[in-house]
Amino acid sequence: DEDLIMKKVLLINQGHTANLGDILISKVMSSFFLEQGFEIETLPYDDVVQNRFRLPFDKKNILPRLIERIPFVMDYANFKRINNLVKGKKFSFAVIGGGELLASHHGFNSALLMWCRLLEKKNIPVYLYGVSGDTDMSFFYKARYKRALKTCRSISVRDHSTESILRDYYKIKATYYPDVVFSFWHFFKKPQIDKKNRVICIPKQLTDRQLRTLGLRNHVDFYDYLINLVQKSGASNIILTSTEAEDRDAILGFYRYCVNNTHYNIKLIFSPSVEEFINMLAASSCVISCRMHACILGLLNDTDILPVPFKEKLAVFAKEYSDKRYAIKAMEQSYVGLLSIIKDFKELH
């Protein structure tokens, strides 16, 4: 029985959300550990605990929004949630990630601290894997992240900017491996579909600051910017879609603009499944995207990619992966990264 217990992995990620990138990450992680002969259980990293304080008459969610800003209440709610999830269970180790889990996000901040605290109490080694984040937060929240990071057995990041954040802000050494989604074809069959001359466009609602990063003044400028990229791709058909539910308004806005101002043949597809999305990409000649995982899947499907560099990770992505050879290397490195968890775990024993 001891042997059985020692082969169970706890995967903690955002795969329960409607975000296609997070679903892909979760699929790859699960497939990898199953392939390595482990039993797995997947649990939600963040579960929007502030919404448990909703009041029936509070239509504007004022209380949850307030609670979100009181770390101790958030921690209490997260501690209770996580404790209920892992009570009486045994795991060989836990893997938290991947994803933008070190972002300036009240829920994520509390979730990481509570997961790490509880797992440490249960003597379960924690591998923080394939994460990224930013420093757009107060010293107080950074100190909380640092406390959590200090308890992890090892940390790997999916971009070099997070690597330097960990080094400079948190004084913690992390290893860089490309995003886990680069390993996708290790576990799933690549669709063999002929390419059509069409472009997939994945817009998102940009903040004023993000617009300025692109040298744009407003949304109309942004729409023109996207149309310019469509022209660059040389395609006459456009599919407008998204990898995140929250991008719905952005898609509709751009759709209306295109219908009124261009002659393109446009198709709208809301919330495609992973399979639909991959088949769509495989059959397209180019992808224009504000979302990183759409760019990664584009590369994996030999589709030309035009990332919209409104934030650093996409600018870096555009620079590093414009060359197909980089993509092939990233696919190998991403898988090596996953193997490094197994290697370290074996050294522990």
XYZ file of C-alpha atoms in Angstrom:
349
model
C 0.000 0.000 0.000
C 2.926 2.307 0.785
C 3.964 2.004 -2.841
C 0.522 3.023 -4.074
C 0.457 6.058 -1.821
C 3.829 7.163 -3.106
C 2.606 7.299 -6.696
C -0.082 9.943 -6.377
C 0.445 13.512 -7.579
C -1.638 16.525 -6.683
C -1.931 18.944 -9.626
C -3.033 22.452 -8.712
C -3.928 24.774 -11.590
C -6.606 26.887 -13.255
C -7.837 24.126 -15.589
C -11.343 24.373 -14.091
C -11.865 27.827 -15.658
C -13.166 28.679 -19.128
C -9.726 29.897 -20.170
C -8.437 27.729 -23.033
C -4.794 28.335 -22.100
C -5.376 27.030 -18.574
C -7.342 24.039 -19.867
C -4.449 23.178 -22.219
C -1.914 23.477 -19.381
C -3.995 21.161 -17.218
C -4.413 18.613 -20.049
C -0.666 18.482 -20.686
C 0.213 18.185 -16.996
C -2.320 15.405 -16.415
C -1.232 13.485 -19.515
C 2.420 13.744 -18.539
C 2.048 12.357 -15.022
C -0.333 9.607 -16.155
C 2.212 8.628 -18.812
C 4.866 8.486 -16.058
C 2.742 5.983 -14.135
C 1.340 8.301 -11.453
C -2.186 8.549 -10.210
C -3.344 12.178 -10.317
C -5.840 14.457 -8.672
C -6.380 17.971 -10.030
C -7.652 20.757 -7.780
C -8.398 24.464 -8.392
C -5.564 26.871 -7.575
C -7.852 29.866 -7.085
C -11.587 29.464 -6.621
C -12.768 33.070 -6.262
C -13.470 32.572 -2.540
C -14.612 36.200 -2.187
C -17.817 35.207 -4.029
C -18.753 33.033 -1.056
C -19.548 36.310 0.690
C -22.157 37.328 -1.876
C -25.378 38.798 -0.556
C -28.656 38.236 -2.427
C -29.435 41.978 -2.680
C -25.871 43.043 -3.517
C -26.206 43.220 -7.317
C -22.903 45.049 -7.760
C -20.916 42.494 -5.755
C -19.752 45.206 -3.395
C -19.054 42.863 -0.472
C -16.990 40.315 -2.460
C -14.983 43.168 -3.993
C -14.314 44.525 -0.533
C -13.415 41.110 0.917
C -10.964 40.571 -1.946
C -8.909 43.455 -0.545
C -8.754 42.107 3.002
C -5.974 39.509 2.840
C -6.730 37.920 6.206
C -10.339 37.188 5.299
C -9.221 35.854 1.907
C -6.653 33.644 3.632
C -9.237 32.344 6.075
C -11.625 31.449 3.239
C -8.857 29.895 1.138
C -7.479 27.950 4.098
C -10.924 26.480 4.775
C -11.449 25.656 1.081
C -8.041 23.999 0.634
C -8.191 22.174 3.943
C -11.525 20.612 2.921
C -10.059 19.584 -0.439
C -6.967 17.796 0.914
C -8.255 16.512 4.281
C -7.239 12.884 4.859
C -5.535 12.537 1.464
C -1.953 11.462 0.837
C 0.212 12.640 -2.071
C 3.817 11.973 -3.068
C 4.178 15.596 -4.117
C 2.212 18.554 -5.461
C 2.728 20.541 -8.657
C 1.329 24.066 -8.691
C 1.157 25.505 -12.207
C 1.530 26.458 -14.851
C 0.075 29.825 -15.701
C 0.279 33.444 -14.689
C -0.013 32.444 -11.042
C 2.339 35.108 -9.622
C 0.337 37.977 -11.070
C -0.800 41.029 -9.109
C -4.100 39.378 -8.303
C -5.533 39.298 -4.767
C -7.063 35.853 -5.206
C -3.876 34.289 -6.586
C -1.774 35.882 -3.867
C -3.882 34.386 -1.091
C -4.243 31.048 -2.904
C -0.506 30.504 -3.293
C 0.221 31.404 0.313
C -2.478 29.074 1.657
C -1.653 26.156 -0.650
C 2.021 26.368 0.309
C 1.262 26.707 4.024
C -1.065 23.694 4.102
C 1.125 21.461 1.948
C 4.146 22.323 4.052
C 2.189 21.360 7.171
C 1.394 18.006 5.554
C 5.049 17.518 4.507
C 4.140 17.345 0.834
C 6.938 18.690 -1.397
C 5.737 21.458 -3.719
C 6.989 22.038 -7.253
C 5.931 25.434 -8.564
C 6.046 24.846 -12.282
C 5.773 26.856 -15.519
C 4.578 30.037 -13.853
C 4.859 33.708 -14.735
C 3.966 36.936 -12.974
C 4.620 40.640 -12.573
C 5.583 43.150 -9.862
C 2.585 45.412 -10.220
C 1.724 45.158 -6.514
C 2.555 46.664 -3.142
C 5.446 45.525 -0.979
C 2.936 43.802 1.314
C 1.726 41.437 -1.439
C 5.253 40.808 -2.713
C 6.305 39.804 0.818
C 3.411 37.333 0.924
C 4.415 35.791 -2.410
C 7.987 35.578 -1.157
C 6.895 33.675 1.968
C 5.070 31.156 -0.210
C 7.928 30.827 -2.728
C 10.391 30.091 0.050
C 8.495 26.899 0.958
C 8.645 25.408 -2.574
C 11.074 22.609 -3.304
C 11.775 23.969 -6.776
C 10.465 26.724 -9.006
C 10.395 26.891 -12.760
C 9.213 29.852 -14.811
C 7.965 30.086 -18.377
C 9.591 33.379 -19.373
C 12.823 35.203 -18.712
C 11.146 38.298 -17.308
C 9.653 36.241 -14.447
C 13.047 34.614 -13.953
C 14.575 38.038 -13.328
C 11.648 39.107 -11.100
C 12.300 36.084 -8.896
C 15.999 36.801 -8.842
C 15.840 40.566 -8.235
C 12.667 40.994 -6.162
C 12.357 37.718 -4.333
C 16.051 36.701 -4.258
C 15.029 33.224 -5.401
C 16.615 31.130 -8.108
C 14.231 29.725 -10.673
C 14.853 27.564 -13.735
C 13.478 28.608 -17.107
C 11.576 26.160 -19.307
C 9.229 27.111 -22.153
C 5.472 26.998 -21.437
C 4.144 23.454 -20.839
C 1.767 23.789 -23.799
C 4.825 23.519 -26.075
C 4.842 19.792 -25.111
C 1.338 19.305 -26.505
C 2.238 16.942 -29.369
C 4.043 14.616 -26.985
C 0.607 13.594 -25.756
C -1.924 14.379 -28.485
C -2.207 13.603 -32.185
C -1.480 16.407 -34.606
C -4.392 17.043 -37.014
C -3.495 16.529 -40.674
C -5.583 19.231 -42.336
C -4.919 21.211 -45.498
C -4.369 24.905 -44.893
C -6.829 27.453 -46.231
C -5.855 31.028 -46.985
C -7.550 32.445 -43.917
C -6.523 34.227 -40.763
C -7.662 33.602 -37.219
C -7.867 36.786 -35.195
C -7.964 36.806 -31.385
C -8.486 40.354 -30.093
C -8.885 41.458 -26.506
C -10.056 44.593 -24.701
C -6.899 46.657 -24.136
C -6.428 49.182 -21.335
C -5.303 52.728 -22.158
C -1.840 51.839 -20.970
C -1.688 48.785 -23.235
C -2.901 50.883 -26.171
C -0.110 53.387 -25.505
C 2.427 50.529 -25.488
C 1.392 49.898 -29.095
C 1.540 53.623 -29.873
C -2.246 53.822 -30.241
C -4.734 56.332 -28.845
C -8.049 54.474 -28.725
C -10.026 51.402 -29.771
C -10.574 52.599 -33.324
C -6.792 52.894 -33.697
C -6.528 49.363 -32.353
C -9.088 48.009 -34.840
C -7.162 49.661 -37.681
C -3.960 48.160 -36.310
C -5.522 44.667 -36.409
C -6.888 45.208 -39.936
C -3.398 46.237 -40.963
C -2.082 42.907 -39.668
C -4.845 41.059 -41.554
C -3.724 42.815 -44.753
C -0.156 41.813 -43.977
C -1.234 38.164 -43.730
C -2.670 38.317 -47.250
C -5.784 36.345 -46.297
C -9.278 37.301 -47.414
C -11.225 35.241 -44.866
C -11.171 35.998 -41.149
C -12.285 33.871 -38.236
C -12.813 35.935 -35.103
C -12.567 33.868 -31.950
C -11.206 33.820 -28.408
C -9.460 31.592 -25.907
C -11.070 33.378 -22.940
C -14.716 34.058 -22.140
C -13.880 37.616 -21.031
C -12.812 38.544 -24.593
C -16.380 38.335 -25.907
C -16.976 42.112 -26.013
C -13.657 42.701 -27.739
C -14.584 40.215 -30.468
C -18.005 41.773 -31.002
C -16.549 45.291 -31.141
C -13.983 44.326 -33.747
C -16.564 42.313 -35.700
C -18.898 45.308 -36.002
C -16.017 47.519 -37.058
C -14.934 45.062 -39.771
C -18.451 44.626 -41.110
C -18.878 48.405 -41.412
C -15.403 49.280 -42.682
C -13.963 46.349 -44.646
C -14.902 43.796 -47.298
C -13.529 40.739 -45.571
C -15.498 37.556 -45.274
C -15.823 37.186 -41.475
C -16.958 34.334 -39.276
C -17.566 34.652 -35.515
C -16.860 31.673 -33.263
C -17.446 32.082 -29.522
C -15.771 29.864 -26.905
C -14.486 27.006 -29.079
C -13.456 23.779 -27.346
C -9.763 22.850 -27.320
C -10.314 20.421 -30.197
C -12.298 22.900 -32.306
C -9.687 25.565 -31.672
C -6.760 23.333 -32.679
C -8.491 22.128 -35.836
C -9.341 25.707 -36.737
C -5.712 26.755 -36.278
C -4.360 23.779 -38.188
C -6.512 24.723 -41.178
C -5.519 28.407 -41.176
C -2.531 30.131 -42.726
C -2.032 32.753 -40.040
C -3.030 33.670 -36.480
C -3.139 37.254 -35.153
C -3.369 37.053 -31.398
C -3.457 39.035 -28.164
C -3.253 35.740 -26.262
C -0.073 33.748 -25.828
C -1.427 30.207 -25.955
C -3.045 30.883 -29.309
C 0.433 31.863 -30.557
C 1.975 28.684 -29.126
C -0.704 26.516 -30.754
C -0.157 28.429 -33.992
C 3.533 27.529 -33.916
C 2.728 23.903 -33.105
C 0.405 23.755 -36.117
C 2.878 25.389 -38.548
C 0.628 28.423 -38.803
C 2.276 31.840 -39.205
C 1.912 33.900 -36.054
C 1.526 37.650 -35.608
C 1.438 38.299 -31.837
C 0.060 41.689 -30.748
C 2.853 42.937 -28.437
C 0.708 44.956 -26.000
C 2.568 43.476 -23.069
C 6.048 42.244 -22.516
C 5.424 38.521 -22.672
C 3.943 38.835 -26.185
C 6.688 41.193 -27.355
C 9.295 38.707 -26.136
C 7.327 35.880 -27.695
C 7.229 37.631 -31.061
C 10.981 38.140 -30.904
C 11.995 34.693 -29.651
C 9.699 32.499 -31.701
C 9.605 34.230 -35.068
C 12.057 31.517 -36.082
C 10.627 27.991 -36.566
C 13.833 26.452 -35.195
C 13.153 28.120 -31.847
C 9.735 26.516 -31.735
C 11.195 23.037 -32.243
C 13.754 23.686 -29.502
C 11.004 24.977 -27.211
C 9.006 21.771 -27.728
C 11.983 19.708 -26.583
C 12.890 22.019 -23.678
C 9.310 22.119 -22.427
C 9.241 18.325 -22.141
C 12.673 18.264 -20.472
C 11.266 20.652 -17.878
C 8.460 18.248 -17.002
C 10.944 15.381 -16.712
C 13.020 17.461 -14.293
C 10.195 17.209 -11.709
C 10.294 13.405 -11.844
C 14.086 13.423 -11.684
C 14.101 15.623 -8.582
C 11.375 13.591 -6.901
C 13.386 10.395 -7.397
C 16.430 12.090 -5.855
C 14.284 12.937 -2.813
C 13.710 9.215 -2.327
